[in-house]
């Protein structure tokens, strides 16, 4: 394998949790060095974004492509709503004199390593003109990082959002495994952008041609003076936000343009712990060249129309109410119809959210541990998101698995029962002895075609696999809320315990992310405060 692929594969192997040894971590939390969850650029012009009035977003079904939405006019107010619904604050939790903010886009440990930048044209109401703006969620404001004095380069026909990661925010708590979690979070944020766009009648398209050097130049991440003593940001991805189908694809400039820069990044921690394994993983997985992805014929699946859980909420209400469950009641069941509707939202439809934003073939499948689904035997199941992988999985799995289709049409419902049994104890053990994996209606692991994809597409595909996992997770979060239950992502699990249980050997398949859904138990000690009460002077 090429050196970069070998390096990223070695990182993945090194950072596996095992029952007798967890991945290298800090061993304890140094609360004095806990990173500030909000990046700011001191000295940059700050432009407040207006808050939306009464919720006029479409029905929640629109989030999953099951309802038609008229495109909202491209205005400053519309950009504000888009950023709020994708990356803004959703609530503040308080207990015993301490508090913390929750956001629309979930994050491992609520640490939020993902930063976002909007590359905007001239818009009425935005005094800074066209340029690069950092989104500051605590203030719900734009901090101008760059201005292009030449005029309206983007011609006012659309805009872009760029995501970066500050890995220290995750490494502070999780050590070497943190790079994985940062990539999960990028995938969640990407899907959150796509779901917010769906509520606006807009579209989002990931632009894989943007490599790390181009992103760094666009955002000024390569400007050392702007990050003196501040934690650096790792370039991740660029998306184009299409406010109308007729808008031409105008690219942001990166070279041959005079740019005026503003602001200096704040320091998030007074002290740091270095994790060389993460630095090596970042370098190995850097996107250094443009690659064109040609889907294989087996990847071009025409799935049935979306059939998400029935929900009476608006899109905005559903997005704002999303939470990560911290505990399940151990008794709530869901119907088979609801179970299938939740899974339906994860199918990689080329013309439905969120995977219409995804330019790569689907390479993740869901290994399901069904505990409490009425009409379905408890046991081990597989949700096959890419039929092209069916034969490879049959050959890789234990030969004694049943592979029994649950419905008459695997083209509509690609669910297979591998075996019956009570797997609650196994699910708990697999997820680092966490009860939440056993007390829900079901839990799952996301199994990825791994080493062959790295060999085919290079080490940068490592990040892409985790992004796809995060997108699936975001779909599950919103689908669970729509179904009246709750979900949570699980990053702590014993990788190879699952692999051995499935009969997998080698590294062709690897589990990248786990998830669980059920009836949540609320912590009544916590007080919930509106997310932006601090801006209104409320207590």
Coordinates of C-alpha atoms in Angstrom, one line a residue:
X1 CA 0.0 0.0 0.0
X2 CA 1.2 3.6 -0.5
X3 CA 2.8 5.1 2.5
X4 CA -0.2 7.5 3.3
X5 CA -2.6 4.6 3.1
X6 CA -0.4 2.5 5.3
X7 CA -0.2 5.4 7.8
X8 CA -3.9 6.0 8.0
X9 CA -4.6 2.2 8.3
X10 CA -2.1 2.0 11.1
X11 CA -3.8 5.0 12.9
X12 CA -7.1 3.2 12.6
X13 CA -5.7 0.0 14.1
X14 CA -3.8 1.9 16.8
X15 CA -6.9 3.7 17.9
X16 CA -9.2 0.7 18.4
X17 CA -10.8 0.2 21.8
X18 CA -10.3 -3.3 23.2
X19 CA -11.8 -5.0 26.3
X20 CA -8.4 -5.2 27.8
X21 CA -7.0 -1.9 26.6
X22 CA -8.7 1.3 25.5
X23 CA -7.1 3.6 22.9
X24 CA -4.5 6.0 24.2
X25 CA -6.2 8.9 26.0
X26 CA -5.5 11.5 28.7
X27 CA -6.4 9.2 31.5
X28 CA -8.3 12.0 33.2
X29 CA -9.8 15.3 32.4
X30 CA -7.7 18.5 33.1
X31 CA -10.6 20.9 33.6
X32 CA -8.2 23.8 33.7
X33 CA -7.3 23.2 30.1
X34 CA -10.8 22.5 28.8
X35 CA -11.0 24.2 25.4
X36 CA -13.3 27.1 24.7
X37 CA -16.1 25.7 22.5
X38 CA -16.4 28.9 20.6
X39 CA -13.7 30.3 18.2
X40 CA -13.6 34.0 17.7
X41 CA -11.5 36.3 15.5
X42 CA -10.5 39.3 17.6
X43 CA -10.6 42.5 15.6
X44 CA -12.8 41.1 12.8
X45 CA -15.9 43.1 11.9
X46 CA -18.9 41.4 13.5
X47 CA -22.3 41.4 11.8
X48 CA -25.3 40.2 13.7
X49 CA -27.7 37.9 11.9
X50 CA -31.4 38.5 12.3
X51 CA -33.5 35.9 14.0
X52 CA -36.5 34.5 12.2
X53 CA -40.0 35.3 13.3
X54 CA -42.8 32.7 13.6
X55 CA -41.8 29.4 12.2
X56 CA -42.8 29.3 8.5
X57 CA -40.7 26.3 7.6
X58 CA -42.4 23.4 5.7
X59 CA -43.6 20.1 7.2
X60 CA -40.9 17.9 8.6
X61 CA -41.5 15.4 5.7
X62 CA -39.7 17.9 3.5
X63 CA -36.4 17.2 5.4
X64 CA -36.4 13.7 4.0
X65 CA -37.5 14.5 0.4
X66 CA -41.1 13.4 1.1
X67 CA -42.7 16.9 0.4
X68 CA -42.1 19.6 -2.2
X69 CA -40.8 22.9 -1.0
X70 CA -40.7 26.2 -2.9
X71 CA -37.2 27.8 -2.9
X72 CA -36.9 30.6 -0.4
X73 CA -35.6 33.9 -1.8
X74 CA -31.9 34.4 -1.3
X75 CA -31.7 37.2 1.3
X76 CA -29.7 38.0 4.4
X77 CA -32.6 36.8 6.6
X78 CA -32.6 33.5 4.7
X79 CA -28.9 33.0 5.1
X80 CA -29.4 33.6 8.8
X81 CA -32.1 31.0 9.1
X82 CA -30.0 28.5 7.1
X83 CA -27.0 28.9 9.4
X84 CA -29.2 28.8 12.6
X85 CA -31.0 25.6 11.5
X86 CA -27.7 23.9 10.5
X87 CA -25.0 25.1 12.9
X88 CA -26.7 27.4 15.5
X89 CA -27.5 26.8 19.1
X90 CA -30.5 24.7 20.0
X91 CA -30.7 25.1 23.8
X92 CA -28.7 25.8 27.0
X93 CA -28.7 23.2 29.8
X94 CA -28.1 24.3 33.4
X95 CA -27.5 22.5 36.7
X96 CA -26.1 23.6 40.1
X97 CA -24.7 26.9 38.8
X98 CA -23.0 25.4 35.7
X99 CA -24.3 25.3 32.1
X100 CA -23.5 24.4 28.5
X101 CA -24.9 25.0 25.1
X102 CA -26.3 22.4 22.7
X103 CA -26.3 22.9 19.0
X104 CA -28.3 21.8 15.9
X105 CA -25.3 19.7 14.7
X106 CA -24.4 17.1 17.3
X107 CA -20.8 16.5 18.5
X108 CA -18.9 13.8 20.3
X109 CA -19.0 14.8 24.0
X110 CA -20.6 18.1 23.0
X111 CA -17.1 19.4 22.3
X112 CA -17.7 20.8 18.8
X113 CA -14.4 20.7 16.9
X114 CA -16.1 21.7 13.7
X115 CA -15.9 25.4 12.6
X116 CA -17.9 26.8 9.7
X117 CA -17.2 29.7 7.2
X118 CA -19.6 31.2 4.8
X119 CA -18.3 32.5 1.5
X120 CA -20.9 35.1 0.5
X121 CA -21.6 37.4 -2.4
X122 CA -22.9 40.9 -2.0
X123 CA -26.2 40.7 -0.1
X124 CA -28.5 43.5 1.0
X125 CA -28.1 43.9 4.7
X126 CA -24.6 42.6 4.9
X127 CA -22.3 45.7 5.1
X128 CA -19.1 43.7 4.6
X129 CA -19.8 42.9 1.0
X130 CA -18.6 39.7 -0.7
X131 CA -16.0 37.7 1.1
X132 CA -15.2 35.0 3.7
X133 CA -17.1 35.1 7.0
X134 CA -16.6 32.9 10.1
X135 CA -19.9 31.8 11.7
X136 CA -20.0 32.6 15.4
X137 CA -22.9 30.5 16.8
X138 CA -22.9 31.9 20.3
X139 CA -23.5 35.4 18.9
X140 CA -25.4 34.1 15.9
X141 CA -23.2 36.4 13.9
X142 CA -20.8 36.6 11.0
X143 CA -17.2 37.6 11.6
X144 CA -15.6 38.9 8.4
X145 CA -12.3 37.2 7.7
X146 CA -11.7 38.4 4.2
X147 CA -13.0 41.0 1.7
X148 CA -12.4 41.1 -2.0
X149 CA -12.1 44.8 -3.0
X150 CA -12.5 44.0 -6.7
X151 CA -16.3 43.9 -6.3
X152 CA -19.0 41.3 -6.4
X153 CA -16.9 38.3 -7.6
X154 CA -19.6 35.8 -6.9
X155 CA -22.3 37.8 -8.7
X156 CA -24.9 37.2 -6.0
X157 CA -26.0 33.9 -7.4
X158 CA -25.3 31.5 -4.5
X159 CA -22.8 30.9 -1.7
X160 CA -20.5 28.3 -0.2
X161 CA -19.9 26.9 3.3
X162 CA -16.5 25.6 4.4
X163 CA -16.0 23.3 7.3
X164 CA -12.7 22.9 9.3
X165 CA -11.8 21.0 12.5
X166 CA -9.9 22.0 15.6
X167 CA -8.8 18.5 16.7
X168 CA -7.6 19.7 20.2
X169 CA -11.2 20.2 21.3
X170 CA -11.8 16.4 21.0
X171 CA -8.3 15.3 21.9
X172 CA -8.6 17.1 25.2
X173 CA -11.1 14.4 26.3
X174 CA -10.6 11.5 23.9
X175 CA -6.9 11.4 23.1
X176 CA -5.7 9.6 20.0
X177 CA -9.2 8.4 19.0
X178 CA -10.3 12.0 18.7
X179 CA -9.5 12.3 15.0
X180 CA -12.2 9.7 14.3
X181 CA -14.7 11.7 16.2
X182 CA -13.8 15.0 14.5
X183 CA -14.6 13.3 11.2
X184 CA -17.9 12.0 12.6
X185 CA -18.7 15.6 13.5
X186 CA -17.9 16.9 10.0
X187 CA -20.3 14.3 8.6
X188 CA -23.0 15.4 11.0
X189 CA -22.5 19.0 10.1
X190 CA -22.5 18.2 6.4
X191 CA -25.9 16.5 6.8
X192 CA -27.1 19.3 9.0
X193 CA -26.4 21.8 6.2
X194 CA -28.3 19.6 3.8
X195 CA -31.3 19.2 6.1
X196 CA -31.4 23.0 6.7
X197 CA -31.2 23.6 3.0
X198 CA -34.2 21.3 2.5
X199 CA -36.2 23.4 4.9
X200 CA -35.4 26.4 2.7
X201 CA -36.1 24.7 -0.6
X202 CA -32.4 24.9 -1.4
X203 CA -29.8 22.2 -2.2
X204 CA -26.3 21.5 -1.0
X205 CA -23.5 19.8 -3.0
X206 CA -20.2 18.6 -1.6
X207 CA -17.3 19.7 -3.8
X208 CA -14.5 17.1 -3.6
X209 CA -12.3 19.0 -6.0
X210 CA -11.4 21.4 -3.2
X211 CA -8.1 20.1 -1.7
X212 CA -6.7 21.1 1.7
X213 CA -4.3 23.6 0.3
X214 CA -7.0 25.4 -1.6
X215 CA -9.3 25.5 1.4
X216 CA -6.5 26.8 3.6
X217 CA -5.8 29.6 1.2
X218 CA -9.5 30.5 0.8
X219 CA -10.0 30.8 4.6
X220 CA -6.6 32.2 5.5
X221 CA -5.7 29.2 7.6
X222 CA -2.2 29.4 6.1
X223 CA -1.7 32.9 7.5
X224 CA 0.5 32.2 10.5
X225 CA 0.1 35.7 12.0
X226 CA -3.7 35.2 12.3
X227 CA -3.2 32.1 14.4
X228 CA -0.4 33.2 16.8
X229 CA -0.7 31.1 19.9
X230 CA -4.1 29.8 18.7
X231 CA -5.0 26.3 17.9
X232 CA -4.8 25.7 14.2
X233 CA -7.7 24.5 12.1
X234 CA -7.6 21.5 9.7
X235 CA -9.3 22.0 6.3
X236 CA -12.1 19.5 5.7
X237 CA -14.6 20.3 3.0
X238 CA -16.4 22.8 0.8
X239 CA -20.1 22.7 -0.1
X240 CA -22.0 24.8 -2.6
X241 CA -25.4 26.0 -1.5
X242 CA -27.7 26.2 -4.5
X243 CA -30.6 28.6 -3.8
X244 CA -32.1 27.9 -7.3
X245 CA -31.5 25.3 -9.9
X246 CA -30.8 28.0 -12.5
X247 CA -27.8 29.5 -10.5
X248 CA -24.5 29.0 -12.3
X249 CA -21.7 27.3 -10.4
X250 CA -19.5 30.2 -9.4
X251 CA -16.4 29.2 -7.6
X252 CA -14.8 31.2 -4.8
X253 CA -11.4 32.6 -5.7
X254 CA -8.2 31.3 -4.2
X255 CA -5.5 32.8 -6.3
X256 CA -4.7 36.0 -8.3
X257 CA -6.9 38.2 -6.2
X258 CA -6.1 40.9 -3.7
X259 CA -7.7 40.1 -0.4
X260 CA -8.1 42.2 2.7
X261 CA -7.9 40.1 5.9
X262 CA -9.4 40.8 9.3
X263 CA -9.1 39.3 12.8
X264 CA -6.8 37.1 14.8
X265 CA -8.0 33.7 16.2
X266 CA -8.5 33.3 19.9
X267 CA -6.6 30.8 22.0
X268 CA -8.9 28.1 23.3
X269 CA -6.8 26.5 26.0
X270 CA -3.9 27.8 28.2
X271 CA -2.1 24.4 27.9
X272 CA -2.2 21.5 25.5
X273 CA -1.2 17.8 25.3
X274 CA 0.4 16.8 22.0
X275 CA -0.9 13.7 20.2
X276 CA 1.6 12.9 17.4
X277 CA -0.6 10.0 16.2
X278 CA -3.4 12.6 15.3
X279 CA -0.9 14.8 13.6
X280 CA 0.3 11.9 11.5
X281 CA -3.3 10.9 10.6
X282 CA -4.1 14.4 9.5
X283 CA -1.1 14.6 7.3
X284 CA -1.7 11.1 5.8
X285 CA -5.4 11.8 5.0
X286 CA -4.9 15.2 3.6
X287 CA -6.7 15.7 0.2
X288 CA -3.8 16.7 -2.1
X289 CA -5.3 16.2 -5.5
X290 CA -8.6 16.4 -7.4
X291 CA -10.1 13.0 -8.0
X292 CA -13.1 12.2 -10.1
X293 CA -15.4 9.5 -8.7
X294 CA -17.1 7.3 -11.3
X295 CA -19.8 5.2 -9.6
X296 CA -19.9 1.5 -10.5
X297 CA -22.9 0.2 -12.3
X298 CA -24.0 -1.7 -9.1
X299 CA -24.0 1.6 -7.2
X300 CA -26.6 3.2 -9.4
X301 CA -29.7 2.0 -7.5
X302 CA -33.1 3.5 -7.9
X303 CA -34.7 3.3 -4.5
X304 CA -38.4 3.6 -3.9
X305 CA -39.6 7.1 -2.9
X306 CA -38.8 8.2 0.7
X307 CA -41.1 6.9 3.4
X308 CA -39.9 8.7 6.6
X309 CA -41.8 8.5 10.0
X310 CA -45.0 10.4 10.1
X311 CA -44.6 13.6 12.0
X312 CA -46.8 16.6 12.6
X313 CA -44.0 19.0 13.3
X314 CA -42.5 21.6 11.0
X315 CA -39.0 21.1 9.7
X316 CA -37.7 23.9 11.9
X317 CA -39.3 22.5 15.0
X318 CA -38.0 19.0 14.4
X319 CA -34.4 20.3 13.8
X320 CA -34.5 22.5 16.9
X321 CA -35.8 19.8 19.2
X322 CA -33.1 17.2 18.3
X323 CA -31.2 16.0 21.3
X324 CA -28.8 13.2 22.2
X325 CA -30.3 10.8 24.7
X326 CA -28.2 10.1 27.8
X327 CA -30.3 7.3 29.1
X328 CA -33.1 5.0 27.8
X329 CA -36.0 3.5 29.8
X330 CA -35.4 -0.1 28.8
X331 CA -39.1 -0.8 28.0
X332 CA -40.1 1.4 25.1
X333 CA -40.9 -0.5 21.9
X334 CA -41.4 0.7 18.4
X335 CA -43.5 -0.9 15.7
X336 CA -42.0 -2.6 12.7
X337 CA -43.5 0.2 10.5
X338 CA -41.7 2.9 12.5
X339 CA -38.5 0.9 12.6
X340 CA -38.4 0.6 8.8
X341 CA -39.4 4.3 8.4
X342 CA -36.4 5.3 10.5
X343 CA -34.0 3.1 8.5
X344 CA -35.5 4.4 5.2
X345 CA -34.0 7.8 5.9
X346 CA -30.5 6.3 5.6
X347 CA -30.9 5.0 2.1
X348 CA -28.5 6.7 -0.3
X349 CA -31.1 8.1 -2.7
X350 CA -29.6 10.2 -5.5
X351 CA -32.5 12.7 -5.4
X352 CA -33.4 12.9 -1.7
X353 CA -31.8 14.4 1.4
X354 CA -29.2 14.2 2.7
X355 CA -27.4 11.9 0.3
X356 CA -28.1 13.9 -2.8
X357 CA -25.3 16.1 -1.5
X358 CA -22.9 13.1 -1.4
X359 CA -20.8 12.6 -4.6
X360 CA -19.4 9.2 -3.7
X361 CA -20.8 5.7 -3.9
X362 CA -22.3 4.5 -0.6
X363 CA -20.0 2.2 1.3
X364 CA -21.5 1.8 4.7
X365 CA -24.1 -0.7 5.9
X366 CA -26.0 -1.0 9.2
X367 CA -25.5 -4.1 11.4
X368 CA -28.6 -4.0 13.7
X369 CA -29.2 -5.4 17.1
X370 CA -33.0 -5.5 17.5
X371 CA -34.2 -5.5 21.0
X372 CA -37.8 -4.1 21.1
X373 CA -39.5 -3.9 17.7
X374 CA -43.0 -5.2 17.7
X375 CA -43.6 -7.5 14.8
X376 CA -39.9 -8.4 14.5
X377 CA -37.9 -11.1 16.3
X378 CA -35.1 -9.8 18.5
X379 CA -31.8 -10.6 16.9
X380 CA -29.1 -9.6 14.4
X381 CA -30.0 -7.9 11.2
X382 CA -28.3 -6.2 8.2
X383 CA -29.6 -3.0 6.4
X384 CA -27.9 -3.3 3.0
X385 CA -27.4 0.3 1.7
X386 CA -25.4 -0.8 -1.4
X387 CA -26.7 -4.0 -3.0
X388 CA -23.4 -4.2 -4.9
X389 CA -21.8 -5.3 -1.7
X390 CA -24.1 -8.2 -1.0
X391 CA -21.9 -11.0 -2.3
X392 CA -18.8 -9.6 -0.6
X393 CA -20.6 -9.5 2.7
X394 CA -22.0 -13.0 2.4
X395 CA -18.5 -14.3 1.8
X396 CA -17.0 -12.2 4.6
X397 CA -19.7 -13.0 7.3
X398 CA -20.1 -16.3 9.2
X399 CA -21.4 -19.0 6.9
X400 CA -24.2 -19.9 9.3
X401 CA -26.0 -16.6 9.1
X402 CA -29.6 -16.9 7.8
X403 CA -29.7 -14.0 5.3
X404 CA -33.5 -14.0 5.4
X405 CA -35.2 -11.1 3.7
X406 CA -37.7 -9.5 6.1
X407 CA -40.0 -8.3 3.4
X408 CA -40.9 -9.4 -0.1
X409 CA -39.0 -6.5 -1.7
X410 CA -35.4 -6.0 -0.9
X411 CA -35.3 -3.2 -3.5
X412 CA -37.6 -1.2 -1.2
X413 CA -36.6 -2.6 2.2
X414 CA -33.1 -4.1 2.1
X415 CA -33.3 -5.7 5.6
X416 CA -32.0 -9.2 6.2
X417 CA -32.2 -11.2 9.4
X418 CA -28.9 -12.9 10.1
X419 CA -30.0 -14.6 13.3
X420 CA -32.5 -14.6 16.2
X421 CA -31.6 -14.0 19.8
X422 CA -31.5 -11.7 22.7
X423 CA -28.5 -9.5 22.0
X424 CA -28.9 -6.9 24.8
X425 CA -26.0 -8.1 26.8
X426 CA -23.8 -8.3 23.8
X427 CA -24.8 -4.8 22.6
X428 CA -24.0 -3.5 26.1
X429 CA -20.6 -5.2 26.2
X430 CA -19.8 -4.2 22.6
X431 CA -20.4 -0.5 23.4
X432 CA -17.9 -0.3 26.3
X433 CA -20.4 -1.6 28.8
X434 CA -22.8 1.2 28.2
X435 CA -26.4 0.4 29.1
X436 CA -27.7 2.8 26.5
X437 CA -26.9 0.2 23.7
X438 CA -29.1 -2.4 25.4
X439 CA -31.9 -0.3 26.8
X440 CA -33.2 1.2 23.5
X441 CA -35.5 -0.4 20.9
X442 CA -32.4 -1.2 18.8
X443 CA -28.8 -0.3 18.4
X444 CA -26.4 -0.6 15.4
X445 CA -22.9 -0.5 14.1
X446 CA -22.0 1.1 10.8
X447 CA -19.8 -1.3 8.8
X448 CA -17.7 0.2 6.0
X449 CA -15.9 -1.2 3.0
X450 CA -12.5 -0.2 4.3
X451 CA -9.1 -1.2 3.0
X452 CA -10.2 -1.7 -0.7
X453 CA -11.6 1.8 -0.7
X454 CA -8.4 3.3 0.8
X455 CA -6.4 1.4 -1.8
X456 CA -8.7 2.6 -4.6
X457 CA -9.1 6.2 -3.6
X458 CA -6.2 7.0 -1.4
X459 CA -5.9 7.9 2.3
X460 CA -8.2 10.9 2.0
X461 CA -11.0 8.4 1.6
X462 CA -10.6 7.6 5.3
X463 CA -12.2 10.9 6.2
X464 CA -14.9 10.4 3.6
X465 CA -15.9 7.1 5.2
X466 CA -16.4 8.8 8.6
X467 CA -18.3 11.7 7.0
X468 CA -20.7 9.2 5.4
X469 CA -21.1 7.6 8.9
X470 CA -21.8 11.0 10.4
X471 CA -24.4 11.7 7.7
X472 CA -26.2 8.5 8.5
X473 CA -26.1 9.4 12.1
X474 CA -27.7 12.8 11.5
X475 CA -30.5 11.1 9.5
X476 CA -31.1 8.7 12.3
X477 CA -31.2 11.5 14.9
X478 CA -33.9 13.4 13.0
X479 CA -35.8 10.3 12.0
X480 CA -35.9 9.2 15.7
X481 CA -37.3 12.6 16.7
X482 CA -39.9 12.4 14.0
X483 CA -40.9 9.0 15.3
X484 CA -41.4 10.2 18.8
X485 CA -38.3 8.5 20.2
X486 CA -34.7 9.6 20.6
X487 CA -31.2 8.6 19.4
X488 CA -27.6 9.0 20.3
X489 CA -24.3 8.3 18.7
X490 CA -21.9 5.9 20.3
X491 CA -18.2 6.5 19.7
X492 CA -16.9 4.1 22.4
X493 CA -17.1 0.5 21.2
X494 CA -14.8 -2.5 20.9
X495 CA -14.1 -2.5 17.2
X496 CA -12.8 -6.1 16.8
X497 CA -15.3 -7.6 19.1
X498 CA -18.0 -6.8 16.5
X499 CA -15.7 -7.9 13.6
X500 CA -15.2 -11.3 15.3
X501 CA -18.9 -11.7 16.0
X502 CA -19.7 -11.2 12.3
X503 CA -16.9 -13.6 11.2
X504 CA -14.8 -10.8 9.7
X505 CA -11.1 -11.2 9.3
X506 CA -8.6 -8.8 7.9
X507 CA -9.4 -5.1 7.2
X508 CA -11.7 -5.3 4.2
X509 CA -14.6 -4.3 6.5
X510 CA -14.4 -2.1 9.6
X511 CA -17.0 -0.7 12.0
X512 CA -16.7 3.1 12.1
X513 CA -19.6 4.4 14.3
X514 CA -22.4 3.0 16.5
X515 CA -25.8 4.4 17.3
X516 CA -28.8 3.6 19.4
X517 CA -32.5 4.6 19.4
X518 CA -35.2 4.2 22.1
X519 CA -37.4 5.8 24.7
X520 CA -35.3 8.5 26.4
X521 CA -35.2 9.2 30.1
X522 CA -35.0 12.9 30.9
X523 CA -32.8 14.2 33.6
X524 CA -35.2 16.3 35.6
X525 CA -32.3 18.0 37.5
X526 CA -31.4 19.9 34.3
X527 CA -33.0 23.3 33.5
X528 CA -33.5 24.1 29.8
X529 CA -33.0 27.7 28.8
X530 CA -33.7 29.1 25.3
X531 CA -30.6 29.1 23.2
X532 CA -30.2 32.8 22.6
X533 CA -31.6 34.1 25.9
X534 CA -28.1 35.6 26.6
X535 CA -28.5 37.9 23.6
X536 CA -31.8 39.2 24.8
X537 CA -30.5 39.9 28.3
X538 CA -32.7 37.1 29.8
X539 CA -31.5 35.0 32.7

